[in-house]
PDB file of N, CA and C in Angstrom:
ATOM      1  N   UNK A 295     -10.669  -2.440   8.545  1.00  0.00           N
ATOM      2  CA  UNK A 295     -10.478  -1.642   9.751  1.00  0.00           C
ATOM      3  C   UNK A 295     -10.687  -0.152   9.464  1.00  0.00           C
ATOM      4  N   UNK A 296     -10.117   0.318   8.402  1.00  0.00           N
ATOM      5  CA  UNK A 296     -10.209   1.728   8.072  1.00  0.00           C
ATOM      6  C   UNK A 296     -11.650   2.167   7.800  1.00  0.00           C
ATOM      7  N   UNK A 297     -12.413   1.345   7.063  1.00  0.00           N
ATOM      8  CA  UNK A 297     -13.808   1.700   6.777  1.00  0.00           C
ATOM      9  C   UNK A 297     -14.654   1.673   8.040  1.00  0.00           C
ATOM     10  N   UNK A 298     -14.400   0.716   8.918  1.00  0.00           N
ATOM     11  CA  UNK A 298     -15.171   0.663  10.163  1.00  0.00           C
ATOM     12  C   UNK A 298     -14.827   1.847  11.063  1.00  0.00           C
ATOM     13  N   UNK A 299     -13.583   2.303  11.034  1.00  0.00           N
ATOM     14  CA  UNK A 299     -13.198   3.485  11.810  1.00  0.00           C
ATOM     15  C   UNK A 299     -13.891   4.731  11.263  1.00  0.00           C
ATOM     16  N   UNK A 300     -13.998   4.819   9.949  1.00  0.00           N
ATOM     17  CA  UNK A 300     -14.700   5.953   9.339  1.00  0.00           C
ATOM     18  C   UNK A 300     -16.185   5.918   9.691  1.00  0.00           C
ATOM     19  N   UNK A 301     -16.775   4.753   9.678  1.00  0.00           N
ATOM     20  CA  UNK A 301     -18.185   4.616  10.043  1.00  0.00           C
ATOM     21  C   UNK A 301     -18.399   5.024  11.501  1.00  0.00           C
ATOM     22  N   UNK A 302     -17.496   4.601  12.377  1.00  0.00           N
ATOM     23  CA  UNK A 302     -17.596   4.972  13.795  1.00  0.00           C
ATOM     24  C   UNK A 302     -17.428   6.480  13.973  1.00  0.00           C
ATOM     25  N   UNK A 303     -16.490   7.071  13.248  1.00  0.00           N
ATOM     26  CA  UNK A 303     -16.291   8.516  13.334  1.00  0.00           C
ATOM     27  C   UNK A 303     -17.520   9.259  12.823  1.00  0.00           C
ATOM     28  N   UNK A 304     -18.106   8.764  11.763  1.00  0.00           N
ATOM     29  CA  UNK A 304     -19.317   9.369  11.209  1.00  0.00           C
ATOM     30  C   UNK A 304     -20.439   9.373  12.253  1.00  0.00           C
ATOM     31  N   UNK A 305     -20.581   8.286  12.978  1.00  0.00           N
ATOM     32  CA  UNK A 305     -21.594   8.211  14.041  1.00  0.00           C
ATOM     33  C   UNK A 305     -21.306   9.224  15.137  1.00  0.00           C
ATOM     34  N   UNK A 306     -20.027   9.370  15.491  1.00  0.00           N
ATOM     35  CA  UNK A 306     -19.651  10.345  16.512  1.00  0.00           C
ATOM     36  C   UNK A 306     -19.977  11.762  16.044  1.00  0.00           C
ATOM     37  N   UNK A 307     -19.686  12.057  14.796  1.00  0.00           N
ATOM     38  CA  UNK A 307     -19.966  13.385  14.239  1.00  0.00           C
ATOM     39  C   UNK A 307     -21.464  13.675  14.276  1.00  0.00           C
ATOM     40  N   UNK A 308     -22.276  12.674  14.012  1.00  0.00           N
ATOM     41  CA  UNK A 308     -23.726  12.870  14.031  1.00  0.00           C
ATOM     42  C   UNK A 308     -24.232  13.248  15.417  1.00  0.00           C
ATOM     43  N   UNK A 309     -23.541  12.781  16.450  1.00  0.00           N
ATOM     44  CA  UNK A 309     -24.018  13.024  17.811  1.00  0.00           C
ATOM     45  C   UNK A 309     -23.307  14.180  18.522  1.00  0.00           C
ATOM     46  N   UNK A 310     -22.294  14.757  17.909  1.00  0.00           N
ATOM     47  CA  UNK A 310     -21.498  15.806  18.556  1.00  0.00           C
ATOM     48  C   UNK A 310     -21.505  17.070  17.696  1.00  0.00           C
ATOM     49  N   UNK A 311     -22.259  18.065  18.119  1.00  0.00           N
ATOM     50  CA  UNK A 311     -22.419  19.277  17.298  1.00  0.00           C
ATOM     51  C   UNK A 311     -21.113  20.050  17.128  1.00  0.00           C
ATOM     52  N   UNK A 312     -20.256  20.059  18.121  1.00  0.00           N
ATOM     53  CA  UNK A 312     -18.980  20.772  17.984  1.00  0.00           C
ATOM     54  C   UNK A 312     -18.078  20.078  16.966  1.00  0.00           C
ATOM     55  N   UNK A 313     -18.029  18.776  17.017  1.00  0.00           N
ATOM     56  CA  UNK A 313     -17.240  18.001  16.062  1.00  0.00           C
ATOM     57  C   UNK A 313     -17.815  18.148  14.653  1.00  0.00           C
ATOM     58  N   UNK A 314     -19.135  18.143  14.564  1.00  0.00           N
ATOM     59  CA  UNK A 314     -19.802  18.324  13.277  1.00  0.00           C
ATOM     60  C   UNK A 314     -19.413  19.675  12.655  1.00  0.00           C
ATOM     61  N   UNK A 315     -19.343  20.709  13.464  1.00  0.00           N
ATOM     62  CA  UNK A 315     -18.960  22.026  12.968  1.00  0.00           C
ATOM     63  C   UNK A 315     -17.503  22.035  12.510  1.00  0.00           C
ATOM     64  N   UNK A 316     -16.646  21.314  13.208  1.00  0.00           N
ATOM     65  CA  UNK A 316     -15.245  21.225  12.789  1.00  0.00           C
ATOM     66  C   UNK A 316     -15.131  20.523  11.432  1.00  0.00           C
ATOM     67  N   UNK A 317     -15.917  19.490  11.227  1.00  0.00           N
ATOM     68  CA  UNK A 317     -15.917  18.806   9.931  1.00  0.00           C
ATOM     69  C   UNK A 317     -16.495  19.732   8.868  1.00  0.00           C
ATOM     70  N   UNK A 318     -17.544  20.443   9.189  1.00  0.00           N
ATOM     71  CA  UNK A 318     -18.171  21.370   8.236  1.00  0.00           C
ATOM     72  C   UNK A 318     -17.145  22.394   7.737  1.00  0.00           C
ATOM     73  N   UNK A 319     -16.266  22.827   8.607  1.00  0.00           N
ATOM     74  CA  UNK A 319     -15.286  23.839   8.248  1.00  0.00           C
ATOM     75  C   UNK A 319     -13.973  23.246   7.724  1.00  0.00           C
ATOM     76  N   UNK A 320     -13.903  21.951   7.600  1.00  0.00           N
ATOM     77  CA  UNK A 320     -12.674  21.291   7.142  1.00  0.00           C
ATOM     78  C   UNK A 320     -12.304  21.751   5.733  1.00  0.00           C
ATOM     79  N   UNK A 321     -11.083  22.217   5.552  1.00  0.00           N
ATOM     80  CA  UNK A 321     -10.664  22.678   4.230  1.00  0.00           C
ATOM     81  C   UNK A 321     -10.215  21.552   3.297  1.00  0.00           C
ATOM     82  N   UNK A 322     -10.001  20.360   3.856  1.00  0.00           N
ATOM     83  CA  UNK A 322      -9.493  19.270   3.025  1.00  0.00           C
ATOM     84  C   UNK A 322      -9.804  17.913   3.661  1.00  0.00           C
ATOM     85  N   UNK A 323      -9.734  16.858   2.870  1.00  0.00           N
ATOM     86  CA  UNK A 323      -9.913  15.506   3.424  1.00  0.00           C
ATOM     87  C   UNK A 323      -8.889  15.199   4.525  1.00  0.00           C
ATOM     88  N   UNK A 324      -7.649  15.648   4.336  1.00  0.00           N
ATOM     89  CA  UNK A 324      -6.618  15.357   5.343  1.00  0.00           C
ATOM     90  C   UNK A 324      -6.968  15.980   6.688  1.00  0.00           C
ATOM     91  N   UNK A 325      -7.605  17.142   6.672  1.00  0.00           N
ATOM     92  CA  UNK A 325      -8.025  17.778   7.923  1.00  0.00           C
ATOM     93  C   UNK A 325      -9.012  16.872   8.673  1.00  0.00           C
ATOM     94  N   UNK A 326      -9.933  16.272   7.960  1.00  0.00           N
ATOM     95  CA  UNK A 326     -10.907  15.360   8.582  1.00  0.00           C
ATOM     96  C   UNK A 326     -10.210  14.106   9.097  1.00  0.00           C
ATOM     97  N   UNK A 327      -9.272  13.579   8.336  1.00  0.00           N
ATOM     98  CA  UNK A 327      -8.509  12.401   8.769  1.00  0.00           C
ATOM     99  C   UNK A 327      -7.775  12.716  10.076  1.00  0.00           C
ATOM    100  N   UNK A 328      -7.139  13.866  10.137  1.00  0.00           N
ATOM    101  CA  UNK A 328      -6.415  14.270  11.347  1.00  0.00           C
ATOM    102  C   UNK A 328      -7.361  14.487  12.522  1.00  0.00           C
ATOM    103  N   UNK A 329      -8.496  15.090  12.268  1.00  0.00           N
ATOM    104  CA  UNK A 329      -9.503  15.317  13.304  1.00  0.00           C
ATOM    105  C   UNK A 329     -10.001  13.977  13.852  1.00  0.00           C
ATOM    106  N   UNK A 330     -10.293  13.049  12.952  1.00  0.00           N
ATOM    107  CA  UNK A 330     -10.754  11.723  13.375  1.00  0.00           C
ATOM    108  C   UNK A 330      -9.689  11.008  14.191  1.00  0.00           C
ATOM    109  N   UNK A 331      -8.458  11.112  13.751  1.00  0.00           N
ATOM    110  CA  UNK A 331      -7.356  10.466  14.470  1.00  0.00           C
ATOM    111  C   UNK A 331      -7.241  11.001  15.896  1.00  0.00           C
ATOM    112  N   UNK A 332      -7.452  12.299  16.056  1.00  0.00           N
ATOM    113  CA  UNK A 332      -7.392  12.892  17.403  1.00  0.00           C
ATOM    114  C   UNK A 332      -8.523  12.384  18.297  1.00  0.00           C
ATOM    115  N   UNK A 333      -9.566  11.818  17.678  1.00  0.00           N
ATOM    116  CA  UNK A 333     -10.698  11.256  18.420  1.00  0.00           C
ATOM    117  C   UNK A 333     -10.585   9.733  18.554  1.00  0.00           C
ATOM    118  N   UNK A 334      -9.457   9.167  18.077  1.00  0.00           N
ATOM    119  CA  UNK A 334      -9.226   7.731  18.201  1.00  0.00           C
ATOM    120  C   UNK A 334      -9.752   6.899  17.042  1.00  0.00           C
ATOM    121  N   UNK A 335     -10.083   7.532  15.928  1.00  0.00           N
ATOM    122  CA  UNK A 335     -10.613   6.830  14.748  1.00  0.00           C
ATOM    123  C   UNK A 335      -9.607   6.996  13.602  1.00  0.00           C
ATOM    124  N   UNK A 336      -8.924   5.916  13.269  1.00  0.00           N
ATOM    125  CA  UNK A 336      -7.857   5.976  12.275  1.00  0.00           C
ATOM    126  C   UNK A 336      -8.304   5.393  10.947  1.00  0.00           C
ATOM    127  N   UNK A 337      -8.277   6.244   9.927  1.00  0.00           N
ATOM    128  CA  UNK A 337      -8.545   5.816   8.558  1.00  0.00           C
ATOM    129  C   UNK A 337      -7.740   6.719   7.634  1.00  0.00           C
ATOM    130  N   UNK A 338      -7.620   6.299   6.405  1.00  0.00           N
ATOM    131  CA  UNK A 338      -6.805   7.054   5.455  1.00  0.00           C
ATOM    132  C   UNK A 338      -7.654   8.054   4.672  1.00  0.00           C
ATOM    133  N   UNK A 339      -6.961   8.999   4.083  1.00  0.00           N
ATOM    134  CA  UNK A 339      -7.625   9.968   3.212  1.00  0.00           C
ATOM    135  C   UNK A 339      -8.258   9.244   2.034  1.00  0.00           C
ATOM    136  N   UNK A 340      -7.581   8.215   1.521  1.00  0.00           N
ATOM    137  CA  UNK A 340      -8.120   7.445   0.395  1.00  0.00           C
ATOM    138  C   UNK A 340      -9.430   6.767   0.780  1.00  0.00           C
ATOM    139  N   UNK A 341      -9.504   6.213   1.978  1.00  0.00           N
ATOM    140  CA  UNK A 341     -10.737   5.568   2.430  1.00  0.00           C
ATOM    141  C   UNK A 341     -11.857   6.591   2.545  1.00  0.00           C
ATOM    142  N   UNK A 342     -11.562   7.748   3.100  1.00  0.00           N
ATOM    143  CA  UNK A 342     -12.563   8.806   3.232  1.00  0.00           C
ATOM    144  C   UNK A 342     -13.103   9.213   1.863  1.00  0.00           C
ATOM    145  N   UNK A 343     -12.211   9.458   0.933  1.00  0.00           N
ATOM    146  CA  UNK A 343     -12.631   9.925  -0.383  1.00  0.00           C
ATOM    147  C   UNK A 343     -13.370   8.833  -1.157  1.00  0.00           C
ATOM    148  N   UNK A 344     -12.951   7.584  -0.995  1.00  0.00           N
ATOM    149  CA  UNK A 344     -13.631   6.467  -1.666  1.00  0.00           C
ATOM    150  C   UNK A 344     -15.058   6.308  -1.141  1.00  0.00           C
ATOM    151  N   UNK A 345     -15.210   6.337   0.181  1.00  0.00           N
ATOM    152  CA  UNK A 345     -16.545   6.173   0.758  1.00  0.00           C
ATOM    153  C   UNK A 345     -17.421   7.379   0.447  1.00  0.00           C
ATOM    154  N   UNK A 346     -16.829   8.585   0.423  1.00  0.00           N
ATOM    155  CA  UNK A 346     -17.608   9.771   0.070  1.00  0.00           C
ATOM    156  C   UNK A 346     -18.094   9.655  -1.370  1.00  0.00           C
ATOM    157  N   UNK A 347     -17.223   9.243  -2.267  1.00  0.00           N
ATOM    158  CA  UNK A 347     -17.601   9.105  -3.678  1.00  0.00           C
ATOM    159  C   UNK A 347     -18.720   8.086  -3.842  1.00  0.00           C
ATOM    160  N   UNK A 348     -18.652   7.001  -3.091  1.00  0.00           N
ATOM    161  CA  UNK A 348     -19.689   5.978  -3.174  1.00  0.00           C
ATOM    162  C   UNK A 348     -21.031   6.524  -2.696  1.00  0.00           C
ATOM    163  N   UNK A 349     -21.006   7.304  -1.631  1.00  0.00           N
ATOM    164  CA  UNK A 349     -22.250   7.850  -1.089  1.00  0.00           C
ATOM    165  C   UNK A 349     -22.789   9.015  -1.910  1.00  0.00           C
ATOM    166  N   UNK A 350     -21.891   9.825  -2.454  1.00  0.00           N
ATOM    167  CA  UNK A 350     -22.321  11.025  -3.180  1.00  0.00           C
ATOM    168  C   UNK A 350     -23.097  10.677  -4.442  1.00  0.00           C
ATOM    169  N   UNK A 351     -22.783   9.545  -5.055  1.00  0.00           N
ATOM    170  CA  UNK A 351     -23.484   9.190  -6.295  1.00  0.00           C
ATOM    171  C   UNK A 351     -24.942   8.828  -6.053  1.00  0.00           C
ATOM    172  N   UNK A 352     -25.331   8.636  -4.793  1.00  0.00           N
ATOM    173  CA  UNK A 352     -26.716   8.299  -4.464  1.00  0.00           C
ATOM    174  C   UNK A 352     -27.533   9.527  -4.034  1.00  0.00           C
ATOM    175  N   UNK A 353     -26.872  10.678  -3.964  1.00  0.00           N
ATOM    176  CA  UNK A 353     -27.568  11.901  -3.568  1.00  0.00           C
ATOM    177  C   UNK A 353     -28.013  12.675  -4.804  1.00  0.00           C
ATOM    178  N   UNK A 354     -29.145  13.293  -4.719  1.00  0.00           N
ATOM    179  CA  UNK A 354     -29.662  14.127  -5.811  1.00  0.00           C
ATOM    180  C   UNK A 354     -28.856  15.423  -5.855  1.00  0.00           C
ATOM    181  N   UNK A 355     -28.632  15.938  -7.059  1.00  0.00           N
ATOM    182  CA  UNK A 355     -27.865  17.175  -7.226  1.00  0.00           C
ATOM    183  C   UNK A 355     -28.432  18.316  -6.389  1.00  0.00           C
ATOM    184  N   UNK A 356     -29.751  18.424  -6.318  1.00  0.00           N
ATOM    185  CA  UNK A 356     -30.365  19.505  -5.540  1.00  0.00           C
ATOM    186  C   UNK A 356     -29.965  19.437  -4.072  1.00  0.00           C
ATOM    187  N   UNK A 357     -29.783  18.219  -3.585  1.00  0.00           N
ATOM    188  CA  UNK A 357     -29.380  18.031  -2.196  1.00  0.00           C
ATOM    189  C   UNK A 357     -27.964  18.573  -1.987  1.00  0.00           C
ATOM    190  N   UNK A 358     -27.089  18.311  -2.935  1.00  0.00           N
ATOM    191  CA  UNK A 358     -25.691  18.743  -2.824  1.00  0.00           C
ATOM    192  C   UNK A 358     -25.490  20.212  -3.147  1.00  0.00           C
ATOM    193  N   UNK A 359     -26.379  20.786  -3.946  1.00  0.00           N
ATOM    194  CA  UNK A 359     -26.238  22.195  -4.311  1.00  0.00           C
ATOM    195  C   UNK A 359     -26.282  23.109  -3.091  1.00  0.00           C
ATOM    196  N   UNK A 360     -26.863  22.656  -2.015  1.00  0.00           N
ATOM    197  CA  UNK A 360     -26.942  23.452  -0.801  1.00  0.00           C
ATOM    198  C   UNK A 360     -25.671  23.453   0.025  1.00  0.00           C
ATOM    199  N   UNK A 361     -24.716  22.632  -0.353  1.00  0.00           N
ATOM    200  CA  UNK A 361     -23.464  22.560   0.405  1.00  0.00           C
ATOM    201  C   UNK A 361     -22.643  23.824   0.156  1.00  0.00           C
ATOM    202  N   UNK A 362     -22.216  24.449   1.220  1.00  0.00           N
ATOM    203  CA  UNK A 362     -21.443  25.679   1.093  1.00  0.00           C
ATOM    204  C   UNK A 362     -19.937  25.447   1.192  1.00  0.00           C
ATOM    205  N   UNK A 363     -19.528  24.211   1.458  1.00  0.00           N
ATOM    206  CA  UNK A 363     -18.106  23.903   1.586  1.00  0.00           C
ATOM    207  C   UNK A 363     -17.884  22.419   1.335  1.00  0.00           C
ATOM    208  N   UNK A 364     -16.628  22.056   1.199  1.00  0.00           N
ATOM    209  CA  UNK A 364     -16.287  20.645   1.046  1.00  0.00           C
ATOM    210  C   UNK A 364     -16.760  19.853   2.270  1.00  0.00           C
ATOM    211  N   UNK A 365     -16.514  20.402   3.444  1.00  0.00           N
ATOM    212  CA  UNK A 365     -16.922  19.727   4.670  1.00  0.00           C
ATOM    213  C   UNK A 365     -18.432  19.536   4.757  1.00  0.00           C
ATOM    214  N   UNK A 366     -19.176  20.531   4.306  1.00  0.00           N
ATOM    215  CA  UNK A 366     -20.646  20.426   4.306  1.00  0.00           C
ATOM    216  C   UNK A 366     -21.098  19.315   3.359  1.00  0.00           C
ATOM    217  N   UNK A 367     -20.469  19.214   2.197  1.00  0.00           N
ATOM    218  CA  UNK A 367     -20.798  18.136   1.262  1.00  0.00           C
ATOM    219  C   UNK A 367     -20.490  16.773   1.886  1.00  0.00           C
ATOM    220  N   UNK A 368     -19.397  16.696   2.616  1.00  0.00           N
ATOM    221  CA  UNK A 368     -19.051  15.450   3.300  1.00  0.00           C
ATOM    222  C   UNK A 368     -20.127  15.083   4.315  1.00  0.00           C
ATOM    223  N   UNK A 369     -20.575  16.059   5.079  1.00  0.00           N
ATOM    224  CA  UNK A 369     -21.622  15.807   6.070  1.00  0.00           C
ATOM    225  C   UNK A 369     -22.904  15.332   5.389  1.00  0.00           C
ATOM    226  N   UNK A 370     -23.250  15.913   4.270  1.00  0.00           N
ATOM    227  CA  UNK A 370     -24.440  15.482   3.543  1.00  0.00           C
ATOM    228  C   UNK A 370     -24.305  14.031   3.103  1.00  0.00           C
ATOM    229  N   UNK A 371     -23.133  13.658   2.661  1.00  0.00           N
ATOM    230  CA  UNK A 371     -22.903  12.275   2.210  1.00  0.00           C
ATOM    231  C   UNK A 371     -23.077  11.278   3.336  1.00  0.00           C
ATOM    232  N   UNK A 372     -22.632  11.646   4.514  1.00  0.00           N
ATOM    233  CA  UNK A 372     -22.672  10.713   5.632  1.00  0.00           C
ATOM    234  C   UNK A 372     -23.856  10.953   6.567  1.00  0.00           C
ATOM    235  N   UNK A 373     -24.776  11.798   6.144  1.00  0.00           N
ATOM    236  CA  UNK A 373     -26.013  11.976   6.900  1.00  0.00           C
ATOM    237  C   UNK A 373     -25.863  12.741   8.196  1.00  0.00           C
ATOM    238  N   UNK A 374     -24.803  13.534   8.312  1.00  0.00           N
ATOM    239  CA  UNK A 374     -24.569  14.247   9.564  1.00  0.00           C
ATOM    240  C   UNK A 374     -24.687  15.747   9.381  1.00  0.00           C
ATOM    241  N   UNK A 375     -25.668  16.180   8.619  1.00  0.00           N
ATOM    242  CA  UNK A 375     -25.844  17.604   8.384  1.00  0.00           C
ATOM    243  C   UNK A 375     -26.757  18.214   9.425  1.00  0.00           C
ATOM    244  N   UNK A 376     -26.836  19.505   9.397  1.00  0.00           N
ATOM    245  CA  UNK A 376     -27.681  20.383  10.239  1.00  0.00           C
ATOM    246  C   UNK A 376     -26.894  21.197  11.205  1.00  0.00           C
TER     247      UNK A 376
END
């Protein structure tokens, strides 16, 4: 349930520029968890960090070097950048 909620939230972030900007500026994983919860998507910080770690290992370092914040790196992992 938690992983599917994160996947659904990721899709919402990809389609909502204001939400994407809020994630980009997120200072911590818990901030993203709370933001997702306010949108009706419930998952844990552990699930977020586990899925991010799984996705980040498939990205080239050059791709991640452009991230200016933790939130930006998260967006790159889940394909919701720009």
